[in-house]
Coordinates of C-alpha atoms and ligand atoms in Angstrom, one line a residue:
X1 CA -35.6 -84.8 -64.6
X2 CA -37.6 -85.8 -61.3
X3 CA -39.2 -82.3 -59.9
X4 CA -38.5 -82.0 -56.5
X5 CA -39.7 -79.0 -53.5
X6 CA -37.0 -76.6 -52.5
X7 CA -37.0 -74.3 -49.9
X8 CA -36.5 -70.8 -49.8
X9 CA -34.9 -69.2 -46.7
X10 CA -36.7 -65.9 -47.0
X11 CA -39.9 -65.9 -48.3
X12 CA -40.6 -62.6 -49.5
X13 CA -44.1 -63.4 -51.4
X14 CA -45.5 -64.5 -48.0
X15 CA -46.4 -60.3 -47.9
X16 CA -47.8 -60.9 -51.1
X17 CA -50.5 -63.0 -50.5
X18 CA -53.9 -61.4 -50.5
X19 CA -55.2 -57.9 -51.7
X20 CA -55.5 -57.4 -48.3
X21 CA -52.1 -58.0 -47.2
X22 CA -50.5 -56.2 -50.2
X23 CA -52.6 -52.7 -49.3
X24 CA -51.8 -52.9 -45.3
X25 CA -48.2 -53.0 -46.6
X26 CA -48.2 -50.1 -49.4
X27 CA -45.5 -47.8 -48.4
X28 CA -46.5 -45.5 -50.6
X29 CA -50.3 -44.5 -51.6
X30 CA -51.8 -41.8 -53.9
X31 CA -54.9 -39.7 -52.9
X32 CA -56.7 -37.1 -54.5
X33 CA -55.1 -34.3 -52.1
X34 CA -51.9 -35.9 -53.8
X35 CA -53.5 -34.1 -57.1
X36 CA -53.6 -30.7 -58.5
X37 CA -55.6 -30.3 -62.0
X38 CA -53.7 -27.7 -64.4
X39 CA -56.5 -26.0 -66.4
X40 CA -56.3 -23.8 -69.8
X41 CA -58.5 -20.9 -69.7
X42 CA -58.6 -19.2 -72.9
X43 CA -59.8 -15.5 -73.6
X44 CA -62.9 -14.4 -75.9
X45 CA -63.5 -18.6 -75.4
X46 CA -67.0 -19.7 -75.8
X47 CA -67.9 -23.2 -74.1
X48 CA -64.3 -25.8 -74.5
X49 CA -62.4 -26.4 -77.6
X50 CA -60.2 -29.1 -77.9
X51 CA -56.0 -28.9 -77.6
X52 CA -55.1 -31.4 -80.2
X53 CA -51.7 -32.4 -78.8
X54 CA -53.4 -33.2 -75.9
X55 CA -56.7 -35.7 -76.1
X56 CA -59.3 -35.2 -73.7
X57 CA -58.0 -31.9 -72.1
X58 CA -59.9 -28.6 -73.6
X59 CA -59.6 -24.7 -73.4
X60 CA -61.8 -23.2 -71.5
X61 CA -63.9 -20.3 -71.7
X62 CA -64.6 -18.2 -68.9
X63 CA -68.4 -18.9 -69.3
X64 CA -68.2 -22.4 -68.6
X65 CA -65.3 -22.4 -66.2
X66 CA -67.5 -22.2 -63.1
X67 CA -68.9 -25.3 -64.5
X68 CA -65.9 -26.8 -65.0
X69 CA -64.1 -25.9 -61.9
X70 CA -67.3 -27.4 -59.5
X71 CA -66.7 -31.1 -61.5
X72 CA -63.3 -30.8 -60.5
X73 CA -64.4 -29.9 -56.9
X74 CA -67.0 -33.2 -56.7
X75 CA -63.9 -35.2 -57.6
X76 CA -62.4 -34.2 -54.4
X77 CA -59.3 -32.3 -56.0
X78 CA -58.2 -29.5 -53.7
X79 CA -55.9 -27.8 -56.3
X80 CA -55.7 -26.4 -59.8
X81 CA -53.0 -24.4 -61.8
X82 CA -54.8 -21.6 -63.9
X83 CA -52.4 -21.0 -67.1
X84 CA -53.8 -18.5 -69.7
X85 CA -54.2 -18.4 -73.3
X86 CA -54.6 -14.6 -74.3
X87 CA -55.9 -13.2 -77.5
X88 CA -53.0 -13.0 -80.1
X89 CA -53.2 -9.7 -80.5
X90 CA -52.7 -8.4 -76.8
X91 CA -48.5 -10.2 -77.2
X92 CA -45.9 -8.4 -77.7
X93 CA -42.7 -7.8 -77.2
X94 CA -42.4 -7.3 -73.3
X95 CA -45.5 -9.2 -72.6
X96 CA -47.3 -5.9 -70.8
X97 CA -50.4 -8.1 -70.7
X98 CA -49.0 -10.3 -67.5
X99 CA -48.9 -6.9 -65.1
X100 CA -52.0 -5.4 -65.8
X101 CA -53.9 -5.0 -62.9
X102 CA -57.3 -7.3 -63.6
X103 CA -56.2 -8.8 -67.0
X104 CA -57.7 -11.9 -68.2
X105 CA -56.6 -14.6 -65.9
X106 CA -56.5 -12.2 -62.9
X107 CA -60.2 -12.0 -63.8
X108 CA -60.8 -15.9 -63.9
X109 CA -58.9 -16.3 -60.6
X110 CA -60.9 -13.6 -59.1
X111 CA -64.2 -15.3 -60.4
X112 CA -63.0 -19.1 -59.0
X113 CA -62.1 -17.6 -55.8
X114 CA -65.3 -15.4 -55.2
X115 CA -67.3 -18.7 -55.9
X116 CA -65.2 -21.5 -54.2
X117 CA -63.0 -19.7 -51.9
X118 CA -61.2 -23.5 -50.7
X119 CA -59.6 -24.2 -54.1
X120 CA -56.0 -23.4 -53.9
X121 CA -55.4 -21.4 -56.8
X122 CA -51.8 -21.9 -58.3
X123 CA -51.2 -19.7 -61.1
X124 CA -47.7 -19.2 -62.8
X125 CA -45.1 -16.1 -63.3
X126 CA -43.3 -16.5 -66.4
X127 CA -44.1 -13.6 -69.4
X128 CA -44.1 -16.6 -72.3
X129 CA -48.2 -16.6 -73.0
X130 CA -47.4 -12.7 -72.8
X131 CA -44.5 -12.2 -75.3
X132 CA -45.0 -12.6 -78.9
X133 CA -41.4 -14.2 -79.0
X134 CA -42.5 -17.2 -76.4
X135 CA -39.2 -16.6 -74.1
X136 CA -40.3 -16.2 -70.2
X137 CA -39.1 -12.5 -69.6
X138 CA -37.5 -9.6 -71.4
X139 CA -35.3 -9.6 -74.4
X140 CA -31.5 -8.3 -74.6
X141 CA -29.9 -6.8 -77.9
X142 CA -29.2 -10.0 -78.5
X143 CA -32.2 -11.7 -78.0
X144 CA -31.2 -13.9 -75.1
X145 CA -33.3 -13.4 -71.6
X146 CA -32.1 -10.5 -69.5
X147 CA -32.4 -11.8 -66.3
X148 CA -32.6 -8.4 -64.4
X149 CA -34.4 -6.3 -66.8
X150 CA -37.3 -9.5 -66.3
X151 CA -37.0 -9.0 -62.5
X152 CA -39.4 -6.2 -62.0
X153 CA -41.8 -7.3 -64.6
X154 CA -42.0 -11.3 -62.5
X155 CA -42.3 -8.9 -59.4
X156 CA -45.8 -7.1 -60.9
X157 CA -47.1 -10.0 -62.6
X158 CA -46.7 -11.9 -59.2
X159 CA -48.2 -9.0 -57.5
X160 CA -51.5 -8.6 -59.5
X161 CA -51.8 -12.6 -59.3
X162 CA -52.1 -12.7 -55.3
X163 CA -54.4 -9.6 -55.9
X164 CA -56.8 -11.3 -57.8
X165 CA -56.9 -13.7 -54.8
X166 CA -54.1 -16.4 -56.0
X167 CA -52.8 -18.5 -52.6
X168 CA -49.7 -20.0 -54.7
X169 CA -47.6 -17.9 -56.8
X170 CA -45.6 -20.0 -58.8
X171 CA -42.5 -19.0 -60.9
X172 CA -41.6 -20.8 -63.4
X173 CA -39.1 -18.5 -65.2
X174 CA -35.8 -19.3 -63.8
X175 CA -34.8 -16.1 -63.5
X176 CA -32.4 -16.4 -60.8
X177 CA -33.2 -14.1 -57.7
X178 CA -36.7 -14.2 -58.7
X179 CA -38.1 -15.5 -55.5
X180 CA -36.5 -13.2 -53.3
X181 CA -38.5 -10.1 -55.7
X182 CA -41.5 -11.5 -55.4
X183 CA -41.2 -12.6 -51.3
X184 CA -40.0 -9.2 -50.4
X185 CA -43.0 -7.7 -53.1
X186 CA -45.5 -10.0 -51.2
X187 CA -44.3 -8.9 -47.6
X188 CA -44.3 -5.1 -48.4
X189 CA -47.9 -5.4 -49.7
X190 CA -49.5 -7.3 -47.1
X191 CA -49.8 -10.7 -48.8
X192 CA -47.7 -12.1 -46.0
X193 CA -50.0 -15.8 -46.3
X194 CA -49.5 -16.0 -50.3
X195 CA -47.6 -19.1 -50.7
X196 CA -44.7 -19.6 -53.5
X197 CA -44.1 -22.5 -55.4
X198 CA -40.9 -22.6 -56.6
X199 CA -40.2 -24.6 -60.3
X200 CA -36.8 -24.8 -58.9
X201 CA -35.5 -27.6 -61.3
X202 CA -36.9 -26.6 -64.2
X203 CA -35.1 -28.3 -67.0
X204 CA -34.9 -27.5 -70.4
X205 CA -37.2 -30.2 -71.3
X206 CA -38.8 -31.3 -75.0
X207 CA -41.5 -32.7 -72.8
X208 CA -42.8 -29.6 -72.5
X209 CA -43.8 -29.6 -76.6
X210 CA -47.8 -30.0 -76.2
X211 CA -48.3 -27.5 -73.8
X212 CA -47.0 -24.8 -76.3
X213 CA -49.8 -25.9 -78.4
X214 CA -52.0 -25.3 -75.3
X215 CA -51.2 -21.9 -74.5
X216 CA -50.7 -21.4 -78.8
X217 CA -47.5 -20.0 -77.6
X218 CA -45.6 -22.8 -80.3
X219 CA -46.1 -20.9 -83.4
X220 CA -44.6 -17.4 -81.6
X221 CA -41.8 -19.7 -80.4
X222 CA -40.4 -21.7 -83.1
X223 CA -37.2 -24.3 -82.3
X224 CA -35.9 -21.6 -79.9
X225 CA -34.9 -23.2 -77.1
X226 CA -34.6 -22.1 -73.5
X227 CA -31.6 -23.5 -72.7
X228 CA -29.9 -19.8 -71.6
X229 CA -32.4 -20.4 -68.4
X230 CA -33.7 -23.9 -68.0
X231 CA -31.7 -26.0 -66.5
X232 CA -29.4 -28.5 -68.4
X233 CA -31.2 -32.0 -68.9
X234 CA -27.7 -33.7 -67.4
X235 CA -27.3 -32.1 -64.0
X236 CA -28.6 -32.7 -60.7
X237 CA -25.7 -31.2 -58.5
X238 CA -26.8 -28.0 -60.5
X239 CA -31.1 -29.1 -58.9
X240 CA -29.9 -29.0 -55.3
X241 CA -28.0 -26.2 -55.9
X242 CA -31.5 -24.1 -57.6
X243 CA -33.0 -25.7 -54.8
X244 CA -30.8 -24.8 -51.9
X245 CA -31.4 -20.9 -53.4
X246 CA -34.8 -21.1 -53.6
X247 CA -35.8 -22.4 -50.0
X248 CA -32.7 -19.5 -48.9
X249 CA -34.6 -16.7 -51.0
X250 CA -38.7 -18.0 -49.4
X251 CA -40.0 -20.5 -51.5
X252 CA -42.0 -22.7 -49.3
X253 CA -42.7 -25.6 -51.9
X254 CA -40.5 -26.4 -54.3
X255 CA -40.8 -28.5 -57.6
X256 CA -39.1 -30.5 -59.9
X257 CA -40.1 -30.9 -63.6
X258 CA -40.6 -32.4 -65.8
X259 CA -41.3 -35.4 -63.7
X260 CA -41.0 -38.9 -64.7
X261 CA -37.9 -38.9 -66.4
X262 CA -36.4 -36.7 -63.3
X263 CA -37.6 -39.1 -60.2
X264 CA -33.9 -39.3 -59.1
X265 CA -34.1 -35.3 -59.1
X266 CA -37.3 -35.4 -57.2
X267 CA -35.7 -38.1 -54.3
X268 CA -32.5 -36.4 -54.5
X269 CA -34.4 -33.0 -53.2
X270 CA -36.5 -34.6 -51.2
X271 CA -34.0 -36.3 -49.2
X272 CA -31.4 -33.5 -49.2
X273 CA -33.9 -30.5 -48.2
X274 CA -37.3 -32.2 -46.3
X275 CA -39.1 -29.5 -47.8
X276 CA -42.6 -29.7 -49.0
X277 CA -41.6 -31.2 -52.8
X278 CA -44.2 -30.8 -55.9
X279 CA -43.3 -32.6 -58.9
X280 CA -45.3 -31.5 -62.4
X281 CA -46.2 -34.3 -64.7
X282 CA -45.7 -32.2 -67.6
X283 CA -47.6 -31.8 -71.2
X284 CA -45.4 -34.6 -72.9
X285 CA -45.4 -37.2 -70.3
X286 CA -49.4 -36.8 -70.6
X287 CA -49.8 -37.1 -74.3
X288 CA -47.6 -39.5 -74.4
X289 CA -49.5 -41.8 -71.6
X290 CA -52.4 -40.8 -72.9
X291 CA -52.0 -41.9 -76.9
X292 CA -50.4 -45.3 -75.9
X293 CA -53.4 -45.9 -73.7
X294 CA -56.4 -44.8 -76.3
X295 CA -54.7 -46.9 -78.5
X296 CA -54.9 -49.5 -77.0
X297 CA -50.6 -50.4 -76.7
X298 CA -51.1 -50.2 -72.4
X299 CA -53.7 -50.5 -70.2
X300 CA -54.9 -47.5 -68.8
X301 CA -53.6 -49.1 -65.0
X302 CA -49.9 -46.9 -66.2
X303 CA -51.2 -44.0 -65.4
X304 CA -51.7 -44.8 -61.8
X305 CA -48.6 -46.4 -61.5
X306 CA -46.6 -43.5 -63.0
X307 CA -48.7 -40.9 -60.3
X308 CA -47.4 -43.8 -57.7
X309 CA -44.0 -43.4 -58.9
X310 CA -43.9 -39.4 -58.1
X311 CA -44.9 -40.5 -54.3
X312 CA -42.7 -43.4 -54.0
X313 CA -39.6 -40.9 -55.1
X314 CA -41.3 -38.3 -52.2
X315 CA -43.2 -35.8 -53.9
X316 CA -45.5 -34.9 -51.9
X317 CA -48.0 -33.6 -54.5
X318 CA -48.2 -33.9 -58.6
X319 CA -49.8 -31.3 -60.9
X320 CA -50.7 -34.0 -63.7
X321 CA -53.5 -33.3 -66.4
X322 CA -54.9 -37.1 -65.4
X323 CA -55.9 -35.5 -61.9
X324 CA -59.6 -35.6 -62.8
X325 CA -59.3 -38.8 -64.4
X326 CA -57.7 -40.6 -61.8
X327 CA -59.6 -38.8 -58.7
X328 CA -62.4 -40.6 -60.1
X329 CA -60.9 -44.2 -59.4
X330 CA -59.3 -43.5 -55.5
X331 CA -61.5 -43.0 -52.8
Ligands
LIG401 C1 -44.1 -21.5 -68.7 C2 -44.4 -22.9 -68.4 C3 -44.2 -24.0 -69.3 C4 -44.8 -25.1 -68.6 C5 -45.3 -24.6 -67.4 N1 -45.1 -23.3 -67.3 C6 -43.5 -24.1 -70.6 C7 -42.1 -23.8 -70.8 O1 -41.4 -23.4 -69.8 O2 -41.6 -23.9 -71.9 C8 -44.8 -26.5 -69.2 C9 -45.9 -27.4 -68.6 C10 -46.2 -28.6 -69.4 O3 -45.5 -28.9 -70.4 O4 -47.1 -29.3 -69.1 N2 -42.9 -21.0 -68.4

């Protein structure tokens, strides 16, 4: 066969032509105020100790977590979600831990705000590293959630987090009228400027499987499953509709999650509500990234390209354990 030229009407690679070209013409772009760093912070903790569901991200003590939290600062990271790991012994069954005035991570948000009063502290309402049965509120004679019972205990724990100096307040229960409690509890006690992040479509995700092992909430837990609160993994009518309560009862952010596997959840929001939209990378999606790179199966350019894909669907930030990682390479 003779090779002959033929010509294209549109030529689309003409915008593809130099580096140069091809960043002018980004329509989407990740920065480090794009990224929030989730952090462990584990009681009675000396130095770091290693979660082994998830490689390279550690437990810390609250002796090194100044330390820590100052790296995190140099990257240029603006954000971190505290969660806490609390001594075994200090669950039970209501998970009285998470409204004591000055309990553990009240303490280490207290210490990170004292020294670096610009981080905006996130820090989660939900009673599962509380409750030595790993569910996120109160039990019923059954054993399923009571949803109203679990209201006024979200409504302390959320009070003694913006006490300790917490700017987000973020529930990530389900509970339903949950952000109503804590918006009027934040306006009657003059936290008027206390933001909340709500996890509005929280699904009832198996992603979530290595951050169980993180908080060591997996062994309380067992194969429960949260299903009686989290959402249903096949609905997004079901996401606007948490959504559309959410914004009504005062969230000002609200979040989708997991993330990758829910982009369509996180444009669908995006373009129904124009509200600021957070979208959480969760413990799976990490480990997951994060094995096939070390070993070598993809190069470790995925991990920027699934941050990129958060911002193309219009988050408009990511909590994602690669945030120090990744802050390193963007300028
Ligand atoms: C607690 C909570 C969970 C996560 C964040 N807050 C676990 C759950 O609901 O089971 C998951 C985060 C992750 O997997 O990275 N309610």
């Amino acid at each position: 066969m003779k090779i002959e030229r033929s010509y294209p009407d549109t030529r689309m690679r003409r915008i593809r032509k130099s580096s140069a070209l091809r960043e002018m013409l980004a329509e989407t772009t990740l920065s480090k105020a794009d990224l929030i760093q989730p952090i462990f912070i584990k009681e009675d903790l000396k130095g770091r100790e290693a979660i082994k569901s998830m490689p390279g991200i550690n437990r810390l003590g609250l002796d090194i977590l100044n330390d820590e939290i100052k790296k995190i600062i140099d990257l240029g990271i603006k954000s971190v979600a505290v969660f806490p790991v609390i001594n075994e012994e200090k669950k039970d069954e209501i998970g009285s831990q998470a409204t004591i005035e000055n309990n553990f991570i009240c303490e280490a948000i207290s210490a990170i705000k004292k020294n670096y009063p610009d981080l905006v502290v996130i820090a989660d309402v939900a009673l599962d590293p509380y409750t030595d049965h790993g569910h996120d509120g109160l039990l019923n004679e059954t054993g399923d959630v009571d949803n109203d019972l679990t209201l006024p205990a979200l409504r302390e724990q959320a009070l003694v987090l913006a006490k300790a100096g917490t700017d987000i307040i973020a529930p990530s229960d389900m509970m339903d009228g949950r952000i109503k409690i804590i918006r009027d509890a934040l306006e009657q006690n003059d936290f008027i400027n206390t933001l909340i992040l709500a996890y509005s479509a929280k699904f009832s995700s198996k992603f979530y499987g290595p951050f169980k092992d993180a908080v060591e909430s997996a062994k309380f837990f067992g194969n429960k499953t949260k299903d009686t609160y989290q959402m249903p993994v096949q609905n997004i009518n079901e996401a606007l509709h948490e959504v559309a309560l959410d914004i009504q009862e005062g969230a000002d952010i609200v979040m989708v999650k997991p993330g990758m596997p829910y982009l369509d959840v996180i444009k669908a929001v995006k373009d129904e509500f124009k509200v600021p939209t957070f979208a959480y990378q969760v413990s799976g999606e990490y480990s997951m990234l994060k094995n096939a790179v070390e070993t070598g199966l993809l190069s470790d350019d995925v991990i920027k390209e699934s941050l990129l894909s958060f911002k193309r669907a219009g988050a408009d930030c990511i909590l994602t354990y690669f945030a120090s990682e990744i802050a390193k390479d963007l300028s």
